[in-house]
PDB file of C-alpha atoms in Angstrom:
ATOM      1  CA  UNK A   1      52.661 -57.774 -24.783  1.00 55.00           C
ATOM      2  CA  UNK A   2      51.647 -60.758 -23.183  1.00 60.00           C
ATOM      3  CA  UNK A   3      48.134 -61.864 -22.149  1.00 58.00           C
ATOM      4  CA  UNK A   4      49.432 -60.622 -18.342  1.00 55.00           C
ATOM      5  CA  UNK A   5      50.439 -57.528 -18.701  1.00 60.00           C
ATOM      6  CA  UNK A   6      47.071 -56.668 -21.048  1.00 58.00           C
ATOM      7  CA  UNK A   7      44.816 -57.895 -18.382  1.00 54.00           C
ATOM      8  CA  UNK A   8      47.129 -55.030 -15.664  1.00 55.00           C
ATOM      9  CA  UNK A   9      46.565 -52.188 -18.260  1.00 65.00           C
ATOM     10  CA  UNK A  10      42.765 -52.895 -18.476  1.00 62.00           C
ATOM     11  CA  UNK A  11      43.186 -52.785 -15.148  1.00 57.00           C
ATOM     12  CA  UNK A  12      44.912 -50.037 -14.400  1.00 65.00           C
ATOM     13  CA  UNK A  13      43.012 -48.416 -16.641  1.00 63.00           C
ATOM     14  CA  UNK A  14      39.496 -49.222 -14.991  1.00 59.00           C
ATOM     15  CA  UNK A  15      41.643 -47.823 -12.085  1.00 62.00           C
ATOM     16  CA  UNK A  16      41.437 -44.377 -13.046  1.00 61.00           C
ATOM     17  CA  UNK A  17      38.848 -44.135 -14.344  1.00 60.00           C
ATOM     18  CA  UNK A  18      37.175 -44.507 -11.182  1.00 57.00           C
ATOM     19  CA  UNK A  19      39.235 -42.619  -9.710  1.00 60.00           C
ATOM     20  CA  UNK A  20      38.297 -40.159 -11.855  1.00 54.00           C
ATOM     21  CA  UNK A  21      33.903 -40.146 -10.828  1.00 60.00           C
ATOM     22  CA  UNK A  22      35.010 -40.602  -7.864  1.00 59.00           C
ATOM     23  CA  UNK A  23      36.916 -37.192  -7.499  1.00 58.00           C
ATOM     24  CA  UNK A  24      33.516 -35.649  -9.885  1.00 56.00           C
ATOM     25  CA  UNK A  25      31.151 -36.911  -7.626  1.00 56.00           C
ATOM     26  CA  UNK A  26      32.971 -35.263  -4.588  1.00 57.00           C
ATOM     27  CA  UNK A  27      33.574 -32.423  -6.102  1.00 56.00           C
ATOM     28  CA  UNK A  28      30.183 -32.542  -7.454  1.00 58.00           C
ATOM     29  CA  UNK A  29      29.192 -33.151  -4.316  1.00 59.00           C
ATOM     30  CA  UNK A  30      30.765 -30.419  -1.722  1.00 59.00           C
ATOM     31  CA  UNK A  31      29.257 -28.155  -4.550  1.00 59.00           C
ATOM     32  CA  UNK A  32      26.420 -29.592  -3.383  1.00 60.00           C
ATOM     33  CA  UNK A  33      26.554 -29.514   0.379  1.00 53.00           C
ATOM     34  CA  UNK A  34      27.788 -25.398   0.111  1.00 57.00           C
ATOM     35  CA  UNK A  35      25.343 -24.506  -1.891  1.00 55.00           C
ATOM     36  CA  UNK A  36      22.549 -25.943   0.358  1.00 57.00           C
ATOM     37  CA  UNK A  37      24.151 -24.250   3.614  1.00 56.00           C
ATOM     38  CA  UNK A  38      24.052 -20.640   1.599  1.00 52.00           C
ATOM     39  CA  UNK A  39      20.923 -20.561   0.045  1.00 52.00           C
ATOM     40  CA  UNK A  40      18.753 -19.885   3.471  1.00 54.00           C
ATOM     41  CA  UNK A  41      20.791 -16.896   3.792  1.00 56.00           C
ATOM     42  CA  UNK A  42      20.635 -15.768   0.082  1.00 63.00           C
ATOM     43  CA  UNK A  43      16.214 -15.313   1.447  1.00 69.00           C
ATOM     44  CA  UNK A  44      16.101 -12.597   4.239  1.00 74.00           C
ATOM     45  CA  UNK A  45      13.605 -12.731   5.871  1.00 78.00           C
ATOM     46  CA  UNK A  46      13.442  -8.439   6.050  1.00 81.00           C
ATOM     47  CA  UNK A  47      14.197  -6.463   2.811  1.00 80.00           C
ATOM     48  CA  UNK A  48      15.305  -3.336   5.180  1.00 82.00           C
ATOM     49  CA  UNK A  49      15.285  -0.402   2.392  1.00 84.00           C
ATOM     50  CA  UNK A  50      14.194   4.202   2.521  1.00 85.00           C
ATOM     51  CA  UNK A  51      12.369   3.606  -0.944  1.00 89.00           C
ATOM     52  CA  UNK A  52      11.272   0.534  -3.624  1.00 88.00           C
ATOM     53  CA  UNK A  53      10.430   1.185  -6.701  1.00 88.00           C
ATOM     54  CA  UNK A  54       8.769  -1.301  -8.939  1.00 89.00           C
ATOM     55  CA  UNK A  55       9.271  -0.088 -12.843  1.00 87.00           C
ATOM     56  CA  UNK A  56       6.600  -0.608 -15.159  1.00 83.00           C
ATOM     57  CA  UNK A  57       7.758  -0.794 -18.764  1.00 84.00           C
ATOM     58  CA  UNK A  58       7.887   3.417 -19.801  1.00 81.00           C
ATOM     59  CA  UNK A  59      10.374   3.421 -17.561  1.00 82.00           C
ATOM     60  CA  UNK A  60       8.408   5.546 -14.324  1.00 82.00           C
ATOM     61  CA  UNK A  61       7.401   4.180 -11.300  1.00 85.00           C
ATOM     62  CA  UNK A  62       4.045   2.219 -11.311  1.00 87.00           C
ATOM     63  CA  UNK A  63       4.095   1.307  -7.008  1.00 89.00           C
ATOM     64  CA  UNK A  64       5.842   3.211  -5.118  1.00 90.00           C
ATOM     65  CA  UNK A  65       6.856   2.347  -0.909  1.00 91.00           C
ATOM     66  CA  UNK A  66       9.119   4.775   0.868  1.00 90.00           C
ATOM     67  CA  UNK A  67       8.732   5.655   4.682  1.00 91.00           C
ATOM     68  CA  UNK A  68      10.591   9.170   5.804  1.00 88.00           C
ATOM     69  CA  UNK A  69       9.846  11.222   8.990  1.00 87.00           C
ATOM     70  CA  UNK A  70       6.807  12.710   8.323  1.00 87.00           C
ATOM     71  CA  UNK A  71       4.701   9.646   6.264  1.00 89.00           C
ATOM     72  CA  UNK A  72       4.810   6.174   5.285  1.00 93.00           C
ATOM     73  CA  UNK A  73       3.466   5.654   1.797  1.00 93.00           C
ATOM     74  CA  UNK A  74       1.961   3.212  -1.044  1.00 93.00           C
ATOM     75  CA  UNK A  75       1.761   4.692  -4.044  1.00 91.00           C
ATOM     76  CA  UNK A  76      -0.169   3.107  -7.415  1.00 90.00           C
ATOM     77  CA  UNK A  77       0.176   4.676 -10.528  1.00 88.00           C
ATOM     78  CA  UNK A  78      -0.456   3.659 -14.335  1.00 86.00           C
ATOM     79  CA  UNK A  79      -0.908   6.431 -17.215  1.00 80.00           C
ATOM     80  CA  UNK A  80      -4.344   6.012 -18.731  1.00 78.00           C
ATOM     81  CA  UNK A  81      -5.027   8.140 -22.363  1.00 78.00           C
ATOM     82  CA  UNK A  82      -5.440  11.318 -21.388  1.00 77.00           C
ATOM     83  CA  UNK A  83      -3.324  11.301 -17.835  1.00 78.00           C
ATOM     84  CA  UNK A  84      -1.526   9.162 -14.809  1.00 81.00           C
ATOM     85  CA  UNK A  85      -3.658   7.431 -13.044  1.00 87.00           C
ATOM     86  CA  UNK A  86      -2.818   7.520  -9.510  1.00 90.00           C
ATOM     87  CA  UNK A  87      -3.650   6.216  -5.740  1.00 91.00           C
ATOM     88  CA  UNK A  88      -2.057   6.470  -2.643  1.00 93.00           C
ATOM     89  CA  UNK A  89      -2.361   5.712   0.845  1.00 93.00           C
ATOM     90  CA  UNK A  90      -0.715   7.606   3.633  1.00 94.00           C
ATOM     91  CA  UNK A  91      -0.431   6.925   7.673  1.00 94.00           C
ATOM     92  CA  UNK A  92       1.246   9.645   8.966  1.00 92.00           C
ATOM     93  CA  UNK A  93       1.655   9.864  13.140  1.00 88.00           C
ATOM     94  CA  UNK A  94      -2.095  12.278  13.008  1.00 89.00           C
ATOM     95  CA  UNK A  95      -3.893  10.684  10.556  1.00 93.00           C
ATOM     96  CA  UNK A  96      -4.212   8.118   7.498  1.00 95.00           C
ATOM     97  CA  UNK A  97      -5.117   9.543   4.420  1.00 95.00           C
ATOM     98  CA  UNK A  98      -6.336   7.203   1.143  1.00 95.00           C
ATOM     99  CA  UNK A  99      -6.727   9.144  -2.766  1.00 94.00           C
ATOM    100  CA  UNK A 100      -7.633   8.108  -6.346  1.00 93.00           C
ATOM    101  CA  UNK A 101      -6.714  10.519  -8.817  1.00 91.00           C
ATOM    102  CA  UNK A 102      -7.626  10.999 -11.995  1.00 86.00           C
ATOM    103  CA  UNK A 103      -3.538  13.029 -12.294  1.00 82.00           C
ATOM    104  CA  UNK A 104      -1.824  14.942  -9.853  1.00 80.00           C
ATOM    105  CA  UNK A 105      -3.865  18.076  -9.855  1.00 83.00           C
ATOM    106  CA  UNK A 106      -7.231  15.940  -9.914  1.00 86.00           C
ATOM    107  CA  UNK A 107      -8.330  14.230  -6.370  1.00 89.00           C
ATOM    108  CA  UNK A 108     -11.546  11.890  -7.481  1.00 91.00           C
ATOM    109  CA  UNK A 109     -11.611  10.557  -3.413  1.00 93.00           C
ATOM    110  CA  UNK A 110      -9.721  11.552  -0.719  1.00 94.00           C
ATOM    111  CA  UNK A 111     -10.865   9.224   2.977  1.00 96.00           C
ATOM    112  CA  UNK A 112      -9.068  10.875   5.977  1.00 95.00           C
ATOM    113  CA  UNK A 113      -9.502   9.075   9.685  1.00 95.00           C
ATOM    114  CA  UNK A 114      -7.662  11.460  12.242  1.00 92.00           C
ATOM    115  CA  UNK A 115      -7.907  11.842  15.761  1.00 88.00           C
ATOM    116  CA  UNK A 116     -10.958  14.506  15.094  1.00 88.00           C
ATOM    117  CA  UNK A 117     -12.766  12.404  13.046  1.00 92.00           C
ATOM    118  CA  UNK A 118     -13.591  11.159   8.979  1.00 95.00           C
ATOM    119  CA  UNK A 119     -13.719  13.151   6.090  1.00 94.00           C
ATOM    120  CA  UNK A 120     -14.486  11.794   2.760  1.00 95.00           C
ATOM    121  CA  UNK A 121     -14.689  13.268  -0.018  1.00 94.00           C
ATOM    122  CA  UNK A 122     -16.034  12.880  -3.985  1.00 93.00           C
ATOM    123  CA  UNK A 123     -14.722  14.514  -5.858  1.00 92.00           C
ATOM    124  CA  UNK A 124     -16.215  14.955 -10.533  1.00 90.00           C
ATOM    125  CA  UNK A 125     -12.342  15.695 -11.437  1.00 86.00           C
ATOM    126  CA  UNK A 126     -11.981  18.275 -13.020  1.00 88.00           C
ATOM    127  CA  UNK A 127      -9.379  20.938 -12.120  1.00 87.00           C
ATOM    128  CA  UNK A 128      -8.974  23.618  -9.299  1.00 85.00           C
ATOM    129  CA  UNK A 129      -9.364  26.413 -13.181  1.00 87.00           C
ATOM    130  CA  UNK A 130     -12.205  24.489 -13.169  1.00 89.00           C
ATOM    131  CA  UNK A 131     -14.355  24.836 -10.155  1.00 88.00           C
ATOM    132  CA  UNK A 132     -14.646  20.465  -9.645  1.00 90.00           C
ATOM    133  CA  UNK A 133     -18.045  19.965  -8.611  1.00 91.00           C
ATOM    134  CA  UNK A 134     -17.751  17.966  -4.673  1.00 92.00           C
ATOM    135  CA  UNK A 135     -19.102  16.062  -2.255  1.00 93.00           C
ATOM    136  CA  UNK A 136     -17.564  16.810   1.561  1.00 92.00           C
ATOM    137  CA  UNK A 137     -18.881  14.056   4.647  1.00 93.00           C
ATOM    138  CA  UNK A 138     -17.129  14.870   7.244  1.00 92.00           C
ATOM    139  CA  UNK A 139     -17.016  13.919  11.492  1.00 92.00           C
ATOM    140  CA  UNK A 140     -15.499  15.321  14.366  1.00 89.00           C
ATOM    141  CA  UNK A 141     -15.806  15.104  18.256  1.00 88.00           C
ATOM    142  CA  UNK A 142     -16.458  17.454  20.157  1.00 84.00           C
ATOM    143  CA  UNK A 143     -12.791  19.284  21.423  1.00 80.00           C
ATOM    144  CA  UNK A 144     -12.206  22.344  23.611  1.00 77.00           C
ATOM    145  CA  UNK A 145     -12.497  24.907  21.068  1.00 76.00           C
ATOM    146  CA  UNK A 146     -15.465  23.445  18.644  1.00 75.00           C
ATOM    147  CA  UNK A 147     -18.444  21.604  19.429  1.00 76.00           C
ATOM    148  CA  UNK A 148     -18.033  18.934  16.975  1.00 82.00           C
ATOM    149  CA  UNK A 149     -19.863  17.795  14.929  1.00 87.00           C
ATOM    150  CA  UNK A 150     -21.136  15.539  12.037  1.00 91.00           C
ATOM    151  CA  UNK A 151     -21.819  17.444   8.264  1.00 90.00           C
ATOM    152  CA  UNK A 152     -23.016  17.387   4.454  1.00 92.00           C
ATOM    153  CA  UNK A 153     -21.498  19.677   2.258  1.00 91.00           C
ATOM    154  CA  UNK A 154     -21.483  20.086  -1.671  1.00 92.00           C
ATOM    155  CA  UNK A 155     -19.425  22.522  -3.420  1.00 89.00           C
ATOM    156  CA  UNK A 156     -18.240  23.801  -6.545  1.00 88.00           C
ATOM    157  CA  UNK A 157     -14.612  24.408  -6.453  1.00 83.00           C
ATOM    158  CA  UNK A 158     -11.677  23.215  -3.715  1.00 75.00           C
ATOM    159  CA  UNK A 159     -12.147  26.506  -1.701  1.00 73.00           C
ATOM    160  CA  UNK A 160     -14.393  26.185   1.654  1.00 66.00           C
ATOM    161  CA  UNK A 161     -16.131  29.285   1.474  1.00 66.00           C
ATOM    162  CA  UNK A 162     -17.564  27.692  -2.458  1.00 80.00           C
ATOM    163  CA  UNK A 163     -19.944  25.352  -0.794  1.00 82.00           C
ATOM    164  CA  UNK A 164     -23.156  26.262  -2.871  1.00 86.00           C
ATOM    165  CA  UNK A 165     -25.358  23.541  -0.178  1.00 90.00           C
ATOM    166  CA  UNK A 166     -25.049  22.121   2.684  1.00 90.00           C
ATOM    167  CA  UNK A 167     -27.006  19.832   5.953  1.00 90.00           C
ATOM    168  CA  UNK A 168     -25.315  20.645   9.601  1.00 87.00           C
ATOM    169  CA  UNK A 169     -26.283  18.540  13.118  1.00 87.00           C
ATOM    170  CA  UNK A 170     -24.006  19.813  15.880  1.00 79.00           C
ATOM    171  CA  UNK A 171     -23.570  18.766  19.103  1.00 73.00           C
ATOM    172  CA  UNK A 172     -24.554  21.681  21.355  1.00 70.00           C
ATOM    173  CA  UNK A 173     -27.889  20.559  21.423  1.00 68.00           C
ATOM    174  CA  UNK A 174     -28.630  23.483  18.861  1.00 68.00           C
ATOM    175  CA  UNK A 175     -30.062  20.749  16.025  1.00 74.00           C
ATOM    176  CA  UNK A 176     -30.136  21.023  12.632  1.00 86.00           C
ATOM    177  CA  UNK A 177     -28.980  23.269   9.543  1.00 87.00           C
ATOM    178  CA  UNK A 178     -30.009  23.377   6.198  1.00 89.00           C
ATOM    179  CA  UNK A 179     -27.055  25.971   4.594  1.00 88.00           C
ATOM    180  CA  UNK A 180     -28.476  26.668   0.459  1.00 89.00           C
ATOM    181  CA  UNK A 181     -25.671  29.653  -1.419  1.00 86.00           C
ATOM    182  CA  UNK A 182     -25.278  29.866  -4.775  1.00 81.00           C
ATOM    183  CA  UNK A 183     -22.273  31.711  -7.357  1.00 79.00           C
ATOM    184  CA  UNK A 184     -23.226  35.381  -6.222  1.00 80.00           C
ATOM    185  CA  UNK A 185     -21.723  34.169  -2.384  1.00 76.00           C
ATOM    186  CA  UNK A 186     -25.077  34.815  -0.669  1.00 82.00           C
ATOM    187  CA  UNK A 187     -26.457  32.137   1.392  1.00 84.00           C
ATOM    188  CA  UNK A 188     -28.912  31.102   4.435  1.00 87.00           C
ATOM    189  CA  UNK A 189     -29.048  29.325   7.008  1.00 86.00           C
ATOM    190  CA  UNK A 190     -32.612  27.431   7.662  1.00 88.00           C
ATOM    191  CA  UNK A 191     -32.894  25.718  10.879  1.00 85.00           C
ATOM    192  CA  UNK A 192     -35.683  25.109  13.537  1.00 86.00           C
ATOM    193  CA  UNK A 193     -35.670  26.766  17.541  1.00 82.00           C
ATOM    194  CA  UNK A 194     -35.939  23.952  19.129  1.00 78.00           C
ATOM    195  CA  UNK A 195     -37.326  25.937  22.255  1.00 80.00           C
ATOM    196  CA  UNK A 196     -40.325  27.195  20.084  1.00 81.00           C
ATOM    197  CA  UNK A 197     -40.350  24.826  17.201  1.00 80.00           C
ATOM    198  CA  UNK A 198     -39.690  28.512  14.666  1.00 85.00           C
ATOM    199  CA  UNK A 199     -37.956  28.741  11.330  1.00 89.00           C
ATOM    200  CA  UNK A 200     -35.283  30.804  11.919  1.00 87.00           C
ATOM    201  CA  UNK A 201     -33.368  31.925   8.329  1.00 88.00           C
ATOM    202  CA  UNK A 202     -29.953  32.917   8.778  1.00 86.00           C
ATOM    203  CA  UNK A 203     -27.791  35.327   7.474  1.00 83.00           C
ATOM    204  CA  UNK A 204     -24.161  36.448   6.868  1.00 81.00           C
ATOM    205  CA  UNK A 205     -22.812  36.175  10.307  1.00 79.00           C
ATOM    206  CA  UNK A 206     -25.737  34.091  11.653  1.00 78.00           C
ATOM    207  CA  UNK A 207     -27.905  37.138  11.472  1.00 84.00           C
ATOM    208  CA  UNK A 208     -31.405  36.824  11.966  1.00 83.00           C
ATOM    209  CA  UNK A 209     -33.236  37.339   8.608  1.00 86.00           C
ATOM    210  CA  UNK A 210     -36.490  36.384   8.948  1.00 81.00           C
ATOM    211  CA  UNK A 211     -38.859  33.912  11.043  1.00 83.00           C
ATOM    212  CA  UNK A 212     -41.561  31.607  10.821  1.00 82.00           C
ATOM    213  CA  UNK A 213     -44.144  30.173  13.125  1.00 76.00           C
TER     214      UNK A 213
END
């Protein structure tokens, strides 16, 4: 092979390499432009779903977000040594509610706000059958069927009838009342007459038991 032929063959090899490199560069550039153009669309600005769950290592939902016809809610849960702990925040059409629970049957903290007022309940976390001890704070705005007022109740059990003591301030001008009760359902309501200043003692159905000057 002559020297000229060798040089021509060398130039052809270099030319083939340049064509290969140019084609490869063009392909990489095309892929980069395609991915770059598609990337903004792959990150949605709004994520829509009826329910979203974040699963904990045990396979159970640890965080739940949901919305239906009755409420919108966020729930957080974690397994404790004896019970599952949970927090729920719910928004209804007529109210907003926050609940902290030792487990499903023993809410320890409830805060509820609606158009009529506010309720705050602190409990020791016992189950209903164990008669949990609770403090209930309630403030109600006046309405057609209620004078409204502010009250503090001490309860031993989950029912309204389990109130053992209470402090009530009504909006009708009757003053402040103190309620004392016990396990056998006996109770007395104590309040000061705003006209003569006498202390009155009232029993069931607000029946007068006695007065003190």
